[in-house]
PDB file of C-alpha atoms in Angstrom:
ATOM      1  CA  MET A   6      57.598  25.190-126.890  1.00 96.00           C
ATOM      2  CA  ARG A   7      58.373  23.279-129.901  1.00 97.00           C
ATOM      3  CA  VAL A   8      61.717  23.648-131.595  1.00 98.00           C
ATOM      4  CA  THR A   9      62.885  21.180-134.475  1.00 98.00           C
ATOM      5  CA  VAL A  10      65.944  19.298-134.233  1.00 98.00           C
ATOM      6  CA  ARG A  11      68.266  18.765-136.888  1.00 98.00           C
ATOM      7  CA  LEU A  12      70.548  15.549-136.629  1.00 98.00           C
ATOM      8  CA  PHE A  13      73.805  14.642-139.065  1.00 98.00           C
ATOM      9  CA  ALA A  14      75.814  11.580-140.027  1.00 98.00           C
ATOM     10  CA  ARG A  15      75.945   9.323-137.376  1.00 98.00           C
ATOM     11  CA  LEU A  16      73.676  10.989-135.316  1.00 98.00           C
ATOM     12  CA  ARG A  17      70.951  10.858-137.830  1.00 98.00           C
ATOM     13  CA  ASP A  18      71.400   7.092-138.448  1.00 98.00           C
ATOM     14  CA  ILE A  19      71.264   6.581-134.419  1.00 98.00           C
ATOM     15  CA  ALA A  20      67.883   8.588-134.377  1.00 98.00           C
ATOM     16  CA  GLY A  21      66.301   6.879-137.758  1.00 98.00           C
ATOM     17  CA  SER A  22      65.265  10.655-138.929  1.00 97.00           C
ATOM     18  CA  GLY A  23      67.432  13.834-139.269  1.00 97.00           C
ATOM     19  CA  ASP A  24      64.389  16.035-138.594  1.00 97.00           C
ATOM     20  CA  LEU A  25      62.723  15.826-135.246  1.00 97.00           C
ATOM     21  CA  SER A  26      59.903  18.129-133.778  1.00 96.00           C
ATOM     22  CA  ARG A  27      60.796  18.197-129.819  1.00 96.00           C
ATOM     23  CA  GLU A  28      58.847  19.797-127.033  1.00 95.00           C
ATOM     24  CA  ALA A  29      61.138  21.899-124.595  1.00 96.00           C
ATOM     25  CA  PRO A  30      60.109  23.634-121.493  1.00 95.00           C
ATOM     26  CA  ALA A  31      60.343  27.693-121.394  1.00 94.00           C
ATOM     27  CA  GLY A  32      63.490  28.839-120.736  1.00 94.00           C
ATOM     28  CA  ALA A  33      65.341  25.500-121.956  1.00 97.00           C
ATOM     29  CA  THR A  34      68.704  25.488-123.520  1.00 98.00           C
ATOM     30  CA  VAL A  35      70.691  23.683-126.290  1.00 98.00           C
ATOM     31  CA  GLY A  36      72.087  21.293-123.654  1.00 97.00           C
ATOM     32  CA  ASP A  37      68.431  20.628-122.364  1.00 97.00           C
ATOM     33  CA  VAL A  38      67.504  19.889-125.866  1.00 97.00           C
ATOM     34  CA  TRP A  39      70.455  17.372-126.484  1.00 97.00           C
ATOM     35  CA  ARG A  40      70.073  15.687-122.808  1.00 97.00           C
ATOM     36  CA  SER A  41      66.521  14.723-123.904  1.00 96.00           C
ATOM     37  CA  LEU A  42      67.480  13.405-127.169  1.00 97.00           C
ATOM     38  CA  VAL A  43      70.412  11.097-125.371  1.00 98.00           C
ATOM     39  CA  ALA A  44      67.387  10.067-123.076  1.00 97.00           C
ATOM     40  CA  ASP A  45      65.640   8.624-126.207  1.00 97.00           C
ATOM     41  CA  PHE A  46      68.581   7.573-127.931  1.00 98.00           C
ATOM     42  CA  PRO A  47      71.355   6.355-125.353  1.00 98.00           C
ATOM     43  CA  GLU A  48      73.995   5.571-127.924  1.00 98.00           C
ATOM     44  CA  MET A  49      74.123   9.353-128.856  1.00 98.00           C
ATOM     45  CA  ALA A  50      75.684  10.057-125.129  1.00 98.00           C
ATOM     46  CA  ARG A  51      79.478   9.331-126.262  1.00 97.00           C
ATOM     47  CA  TYR A  52      79.375  12.172-128.913  1.00 97.00           C
ATOM     48  CA  GLU A  53      78.588  14.678-125.813  1.00 93.00           C
ATOM     49  CA  SER A  54      82.194  15.706-125.871  1.00 94.00           C
ATOM     50  CA  SER A  55      83.084  15.814-129.639  1.00 96.00           C
ATOM     51  CA  MET A  56      79.804  17.098-131.040  1.00 96.00           C
ATOM     52  CA  SER A  57      79.026  20.836-132.036  1.00 97.00           C
ATOM     53  CA  SER A  58      75.592  22.457-131.911  1.00 97.00           C
ATOM     54  CA  ALA A  59      74.026  25.072-133.417  1.00 98.00           C
ATOM     55  CA  VAL A  60      70.702  27.252-133.322  1.00 98.00           C
ATOM     56  CA  ASN A  61      69.240  28.459-136.442  1.00 97.00           C
ATOM     57  CA  ALA A  62      72.289  27.685-138.639  1.00 96.00           C
ATOM     58  CA  ASP A  63      74.556  29.534-136.550  1.00 95.00           C
ATOM     59  CA  TYR A  64      77.172  27.541-134.051  1.00 95.00           C
ATOM     60  CA  ALA A  65      75.698  27.942-130.673  1.00 96.00           C
ATOM     61  CA  ARG A  66      77.082  26.201-127.322  1.00 95.00           C
ATOM     62  CA  MET A  67      75.204  24.310-125.113  1.00 96.00           C
ATOM     63  CA  THR A  68      74.178  26.926-122.311  1.00 97.00           C
ATOM     64  CA  VAL A  69      72.407  29.242-125.331  1.00 97.00           C
ATOM     65  CA  ALA A  70      68.805  29.482-124.590  1.00 97.00           C
ATOM     66  CA  ILE A  71      66.637  28.773-127.040  1.00 98.00           C
ATOM     67  CA  ALA A  72      62.897  30.077-128.564  1.00 97.00           C
ATOM     68  CA  ASP A  73      59.829  28.196-129.664  1.00 97.00           C
ATOM     69  CA  GLY A  74      60.120  27.545-133.484  1.00 98.00           C
ATOM     70  CA  ASP A  75      64.201  27.422-133.162  1.00 98.00           C
ATOM     71  CA  GLU A  76      65.995  24.937-135.376  1.00 98.00           C
ATOM     72  CA  ILE A  77      68.659  23.092-133.047  1.00 98.00           C
ATOM     73  CA  ALA A  78      71.367  21.429-134.798  1.00 98.00           C
ATOM     74  CA  CYS A  79      73.435  18.437-133.246  1.00 98.00           C
ATOM     75  CA  LEU A  80      76.786  18.231-135.342  1.00 97.00           C
ATOM     76  CA  PRO A  81      79.129  15.427-134.959  1.00 98.00           C
ATOM     77  CA  PRO A  82      82.693  16.058-135.755  1.00 97.00           C
ATOM     78  CA  VAL A  83      82.916  17.221-139.565  1.00 97.00           C
ATOM     79  CA  SER A  84      84.880  15.484-142.432  1.00 95.00           C
ATOM     80  CA  GLY A  85      84.522  17.547-145.561  1.00 92.00           C
ATOM     81  CA  GLY A  86      87.036  18.561-148.231  1.00 89.00           C
ATOM     82  CA  GLY A  87      88.864  15.573-149.762  1.00 76.00           C
ATOM     83  CA  GLY A  88      92.368  14.951-150.726  1.00 60.00           C
TER      84      GLY A  88
ATOM     85  CA  MET B  18      78.588  31.789-160.799  1.00 87.00           C
ATOM     86  CA  ASP B  19      78.749  32.163-156.821  1.00 95.00           C
ATOM     87  CA  PRO B  20      81.967  32.061-155.581  1.00 97.00           C
ATOM     88  CA  ILE B  21      80.720  29.863-152.765  1.00 98.00           C
ATOM     89  CA  ALA B  22      78.389  26.614-153.247  1.00 98.00           C
ATOM     90  CA  VAL B  23      77.663  23.414-151.657  1.00 98.00           C
ATOM     91  CA  THR B  24      76.276  21.525-154.462  1.00 98.00           C
ATOM     92  CA  THR B  25      75.017  18.094-155.553  1.00 98.00           C
ATOM     93  CA  SER B  26      76.233  19.111-159.032  1.00 98.00           C
ATOM     94  CA  VAL B  27      79.495  17.731-160.819  1.00 98.00           C
ATOM     95  CA  LEU B  28      82.419  20.409-159.813  1.00 98.00           C
ATOM     96  CA  GLN B  29      84.034  22.359-162.552  1.00 97.00           C
ATOM     97  CA  LEU B  30      87.121  24.140-161.944  1.00 97.00           C
ATOM     98  CA  ASP B  31      87.274  26.390-164.914  1.00 97.00           C
ATOM     99  CA  PRO B  32      84.534  28.475-164.104  1.00 97.00           C
ATOM    100  CA  LEU B  33      86.176  29.546-160.669  1.00 97.00           C
ATOM    101  CA  ILE B  34      89.453  29.969-162.047  1.00 97.00           C
ATOM    102  CA  ARG B  35      87.571  32.645-164.506  1.00 95.00           C
ATOM    103  CA  LEU B  36      85.561  34.082-161.634  1.00 95.00           C
ATOM    104  CA  VAL B  37      88.853  34.350-159.359  1.00 96.00           C
ATOM    105  CA  SER B  38      90.850  35.995-162.566  1.00 93.00           C
ATOM    106  CA  ASN B  39      88.508  39.242-163.369  1.00 78.00           C
ATOM    107  CA  GLY B  40      90.729  42.200-163.466  1.00 74.00           C
ATOM    108  CA  GLY B  41      94.493  42.318-164.450  1.00 78.00           C
ATOM    109  CA  GLY B  42      96.123  42.684-161.052  1.00 85.00           C
ATOM    110  CA  HIS B  43      96.599  39.188-160.351  1.00 91.00           C
ATOM    111  CA  GLY B  44      99.754  37.621-161.613  1.00 94.00           C
ATOM    112  CA  ALA B  45      99.035  34.064-159.886  1.00 96.00           C
ATOM    113  CA  VAL B  46      96.022  31.602-159.900  1.00 97.00           C
ATOM    114  CA  ALA B  47      96.388  28.509-157.655  1.00 98.00           C
ATOM    115  CA  THR B  48      93.770  25.641-157.555  1.00 98.00           C
ATOM    116  CA  PHE B  49      93.202  22.501-155.639  1.00 98.00           C
ATOM    117  CA  ILE B  50      91.043  19.347-156.127  1.00 97.00           C
ATOM    118  CA  GLY B  51      89.818  17.196-153.933  1.00 97.00           C
ATOM    119  CA  VAL B  52      89.114  13.918-155.508  1.00 97.00           C
ATOM    120  CA  VAL B  53      87.679  10.737-153.920  1.00 97.00           C
ATOM    121  CA  ARG B  54      90.161   7.664-153.326  1.00 96.00           C
ATOM    122  CA  ASP B  55      89.958   4.229-153.976  1.00 95.00           C
ATOM    123  CA  ASN B  56      91.605   3.541-150.341  1.00 95.00           C
ATOM    124  CA  ASN B  57      91.448   4.437-146.893  1.00 95.00           C
ATOM    125  CA  LEU B  58      93.071   2.801-143.693  1.00 94.00           C
ATOM    126  CA  ASN B  59      93.550  -0.654-145.661  1.00 94.00           C
ATOM    127  CA  ARG B  60      90.119  -0.310-146.574  1.00 96.00           C
ATOM    128  CA  ARG B  61      89.023  -0.507-150.408  1.00 97.00           C
ATOM    129  CA  VAL B  62      86.476   2.082-150.718  1.00 97.00           C
ATOM    130  CA  THR B  63      83.585   1.954-153.426  1.00 97.00           C
ATOM    131  CA  HIS B  64      81.896   5.050-153.051  1.00 97.00           C
ATOM    132  CA  LEU B  65      81.441   8.355-150.669  1.00 97.00           C
ATOM    133  CA  GLU B  66      78.563  10.078-149.604  1.00 98.00           C
ATOM    134  CA  TYR B  67      78.726  13.396-148.608  1.00 98.00           C
ATOM    135  CA  GLU B  68      76.063  15.069-146.193  1.00 98.00           C
ATOM    136  CA  ALA B  69      75.942  18.701-145.284  1.00 98.00           C
ATOM    137  CA  TYR B  70      73.994  20.995-143.262  1.00 98.00           C
ATOM    138  CA  LYS B  71      73.764  23.329-146.443  1.00 98.00           C
ATOM    139  CA  PRO B  72      73.002  27.000-145.137  1.00 97.00           C
ATOM    140  CA  MET B  73      75.380  26.389-142.100  1.00 97.00           C
ATOM    141  CA  ALA B  74      78.045  25.323-144.741  1.00 98.00           C
ATOM    142  CA  VAL B  75      78.069  28.239-146.634  1.00 98.00           C
ATOM    143  CA  LYS B  76      78.138  30.164-143.762  1.00 97.00           C
ATOM    144  CA  ALA B  77      81.055  28.279-142.730  1.00 97.00           C
ATOM    145  CA  LEU B  78      82.678  28.914-146.248  1.00 98.00           C
ATOM    146  CA  GLU B  79      81.936  32.547-146.315  1.00 97.00           C
ATOM    147  CA  GLN B  80      83.744  33.150-142.718  1.00 97.00           C
ATOM    148  CA  ILE B  81      86.631  31.078-144.282  1.00 98.00           C
ATOM    149  CA  CYS B  82      86.576  33.407-147.252  1.00 97.00           C
ATOM    150  CA  ARG B  83      86.883  36.543-144.660  1.00 97.00           C
ATOM    151  CA  GLU B  84      89.741  34.968-142.464  1.00 98.00           C
ATOM    152  CA  ALA B  85      91.718  34.412-145.959  1.00 98.00           C
ATOM    153  CA  ASP B  86      90.961  38.028-146.901  1.00 96.00           C
ATOM    154  CA  ARG B  87      92.385  39.288-143.388  1.00 97.00           C
ATOM    155  CA  GLU B  88      95.379  37.098-143.555  1.00 97.00           C
ATOM    156  CA  TRP B  89      96.244  37.669-147.501  1.00 97.00           C
ATOM    157  CA  PRO B  90      94.801  40.824-148.307  1.00 95.00           C
ATOM    158  CA  GLY B  91      93.677  41.252-151.639  1.00 92.00           C
ATOM    159  CA  THR B  92      93.416  37.518-153.034  1.00 94.00           C
ATOM    160  CA  ARG B  93      90.298  36.474-154.707  1.00 96.00           C
ATOM    161  CA  LEU B  94      88.657  33.055-153.809  1.00 97.00           C
ATOM    162  CA  ALA B  95      86.100  30.360-155.064  1.00 98.00           C
ATOM    163  CA  VAL B  96      85.286  27.660-153.460  1.00 98.00           C
ATOM    164  CA  HIS B  97      82.906  24.890-154.310  1.00 98.00           C
ATOM    165  CA  HIS B  98      82.383  21.566-152.172  1.00 98.00           C
ATOM    166  CA  ARG B  99      80.004  18.926-153.659  1.00 98.00           C
ATOM    167  CA  ILE B 100      77.476  16.573-151.374  1.00 98.00           C
ATOM    168  CA  GLY B 101      75.577  13.751-152.621  1.00 98.00           C
ATOM    169  CA  SER B 102      77.161  10.154-153.671  1.00 98.00           C
ATOM    170  CA  LEU B 103      80.285  10.463-155.659  1.00 98.00           C
ATOM    171  CA  ALA B 104      82.334   7.948-157.102  1.00 98.00           C
ATOM    172  CA  ILE B 105      85.823   7.442-157.069  1.00 97.00           C
ATOM    173  CA  GLY B 106      87.960   9.855-158.936  1.00 97.00           C
ATOM    174  CA  ASP B 107      84.991  12.505-158.864  1.00 98.00           C
ATOM    175  CA  ALA B 108      86.021  15.822-157.456  1.00 98.00           C
ATOM    176  CA  SER B 109      84.823  16.598-153.862  1.00 98.00           C
ATOM    177  CA  ILE B 110      86.180  19.907-153.548  1.00 98.00           C
ATOM    178  CA  VAL B 111      87.626  22.555-155.900  1.00 98.00           C
ATOM    179  CA  ILE B 112      89.610  25.925-154.757  1.00 98.00           C
ATOM    180  CA  ALA B 113      90.314  28.664-156.624  1.00 98.00           C
ATOM    181  CA  ALA B 114      92.772  31.501-155.478  1.00 98.00           C
ATOM    182  CA  ALA B 115      94.223  34.297-157.372  1.00 97.00           C
ATOM    183  CA  SER B 116      96.763  36.811-155.797  1.00 96.00           C
ATOM    184  CA  ALA B 117      99.083  39.489-157.145  1.00 94.00           C
ATOM    185  CA  HIS B 118     101.858  36.880-156.198  1.00 94.00           C
ATOM    186  CA  ARG B 119     102.391  33.083-156.275  1.00 96.00           C
ATOM    187  CA  ALA B 120     103.051  32.569-152.377  1.00 96.00           C
ATOM    188  CA  ALA B 121      99.613  33.910-151.086  1.00 97.00           C
ATOM    189  CA  ALA B 122      97.434  32.528-153.956  1.00 97.00           C
ATOM    190  CA  PHE B 123      99.100  29.242-152.974  1.00 97.00           C
ATOM    191  CA  ALA B 124      98.967  29.647-149.442  1.00 98.00           C
ATOM    192  CA  VAL B 125      95.211  30.685-149.539  1.00 98.00           C
ATOM    193  CA  CYS B 126      94.407  27.422-151.124  1.00 97.00           C
ATOM    194  CA  ARG B 127      95.784  25.379-148.603  1.00 97.00           C
ATOM    195  CA  TYR B 128      94.385  27.391-145.841  1.00 98.00           C
ATOM    196  CA  VAL B 129      90.870  27.034-147.091  1.00 98.00           C
ATOM    197  CA  ILE B 130      91.009  23.335-147.441  1.00 97.00           C
ATOM    198  CA  GLU B 131      92.577  22.795-144.080  1.00 97.00           C
ATOM    199  CA  ARG B 132      89.602  24.892-142.243  1.00 98.00           C
ATOM    200  CA  VAL B 133      87.078  23.040-144.563  1.00 98.00           C
ATOM    201  CA  LYS B 134      88.283  20.130-142.703  1.00 97.00           C
ATOM    202  CA  GLN B 135      87.870  21.766-139.207  1.00 97.00           C
ATOM    203  CA  ILE B 136      84.501  23.872-139.307  1.00 97.00           C
ATOM    204  CA  VAL B 137      82.596  23.222-142.294  1.00 97.00           C
ATOM    205  CA  PRO B 138      79.192  20.848-141.219  1.00 98.00           C
ATOM    206  CA  ILE B 139      79.977  18.318-144.085  1.00 98.00           C
ATOM    207  CA  TRP B 140      80.288  14.664-143.198  1.00 98.00           C
ATOM    208  CA  LYS B 141      81.577  12.200-145.409  1.00 97.00           C
ATOM    209  CA  HIS B 142      79.927   8.689-145.403  1.00 98.00           C
ATOM    210  CA  GLU B 143      82.352   5.970-146.487  1.00 97.00           C
ATOM    211  CA  PHE B 144      81.187   2.823-148.488  1.00 98.00           C
ATOM    212  CA  PHE B 145      84.002   0.163-148.667  1.00 97.00           C
ATOM    213  CA  GLU B 146      84.369  -3.302-149.587  1.00 97.00           C
ATOM    214  CA  GLY B 147      82.708  -5.067-146.452  1.00 96.00           C
ATOM    215  CA  GLY B 148      80.958  -2.395-144.932  1.00 97.00           C
ATOM    216  CA  GLU B 149      80.315   1.658-144.349  1.00 97.00           C
ATOM    217  CA  VAL B 150      81.699   4.282-141.816  1.00 97.00           C
ATOM    218  CA  TRP B 151      81.012   7.833-141.075  1.00 97.00           C
ATOM    219  CA  ILE B 152      84.130   9.578-141.055  1.00 96.00           C
ATOM    220  CA  GLU B 153      84.661  11.835-137.897  1.00 95.00           C
ATOM    221  CA  GLY B 154      87.538  14.264-137.948  1.00 93.00           C
ATOM    222  CA  ALA B 155      87.345  17.707-136.292  1.00 91.00           C
ATOM    223  CA  THR B 156      85.121  18.779-133.460  1.00 94.00           C
ATOM    224  CA  ALA B 157      83.950  21.705-135.372  1.00 94.00           C
ATOM    225  CA  ASN B 158      84.340  25.566-133.405  1.00 93.00           C
ATOM    226  CA  PRO B 159      84.639  28.347-135.241  1.00 91.00           C
ATOM    227  CA  GLU B 160      85.907  30.358-132.618  1.00 92.00           C
ATOM    228  CA  ASP B 161      89.029  27.696-131.821  1.00 95.00           C
ATOM    229  CA  GLU B 162      91.844  30.532-132.789  1.00 96.00           C
ATOM    230  CA  THR B 163      94.390  27.375-131.808  1.00 96.00           C
ATOM    231  CA  ALA B 164      92.933  25.341-135.079  1.00 96.00           C
ATOM    232  CA  ARG B 165      92.745  28.569-137.072  1.00 97.00           C
ATOM    233  CA  LEU B 166      96.399  29.155-136.472  1.00 96.00           C
ATOM    234  CA  GLU B 167      97.297  25.589-137.155  1.00 97.00           C
ATOM    235  CA  ALA B 168      95.710  25.826-140.826  1.00 97.00           C
ATOM    236  CA  VAL B 169      97.660  29.436-140.924  1.00 96.00           C
ATOM    237  CA  ARG B 170     100.944  27.625-140.130  1.00 97.00           C
ATOM    238  CA  ARG B 171     100.017  24.643-142.436  1.00 96.00           C
ATOM    239  CA  ALA B 172      99.156  27.144-145.285  1.00 96.00           C
ATOM    240  CA  CYS B 173     102.658  28.808-144.775  1.00 94.00           C
ATOM    241  CA  ALA B 174     104.780  25.601-144.498  1.00 89.00           C
TER     242      ALA B 174
END
């Protein structure tokens, strides 16, 4: 199946794109997609314990199974707001 | 005017104040404006670029509004976050909260900004004299009750 991967902030910089199309085997989880990204971009590995992930714009754990066409997002620690 | 927005447009507080002030039952309106500062960690900041995962950022702001309503029932709340390139002195976030009494209005304003920093997928790219850096704050986990209660504690401090 094919999924879209959205990357933000430093993760986007590392990949050189915020929007990747990836192939994933049937039954794959968010974590499987993440590990395949780290294999291609080893610099991402240090975010393993600090990032959050989402499926179709809802927070989702690494163990969640994904489906064809899903949008998987990898979110570094957030820093919005101000003041 | 939508009570929640993530936008590249210049933020305006007055429309949010009007939005939350509808009706006569509110005796207090508290507001908060987050502003781009010219320094951070001894760096001379030249400008900031805010990036969002927009649909998810809007959902996270909606969650924060629901949480605030549970914690302080009857408050009316509006929050707009700006993204894109911001200059020193620009508003990055504006919040308006109306309530029957001042304590809840102040508390809701504080609660919202604390929660934004915890769970809203927005990132700050800081450009300073001599370099740039992505600011990395909290690991976002909307189910982390300890973090939520810390925001409540700060709001009521």
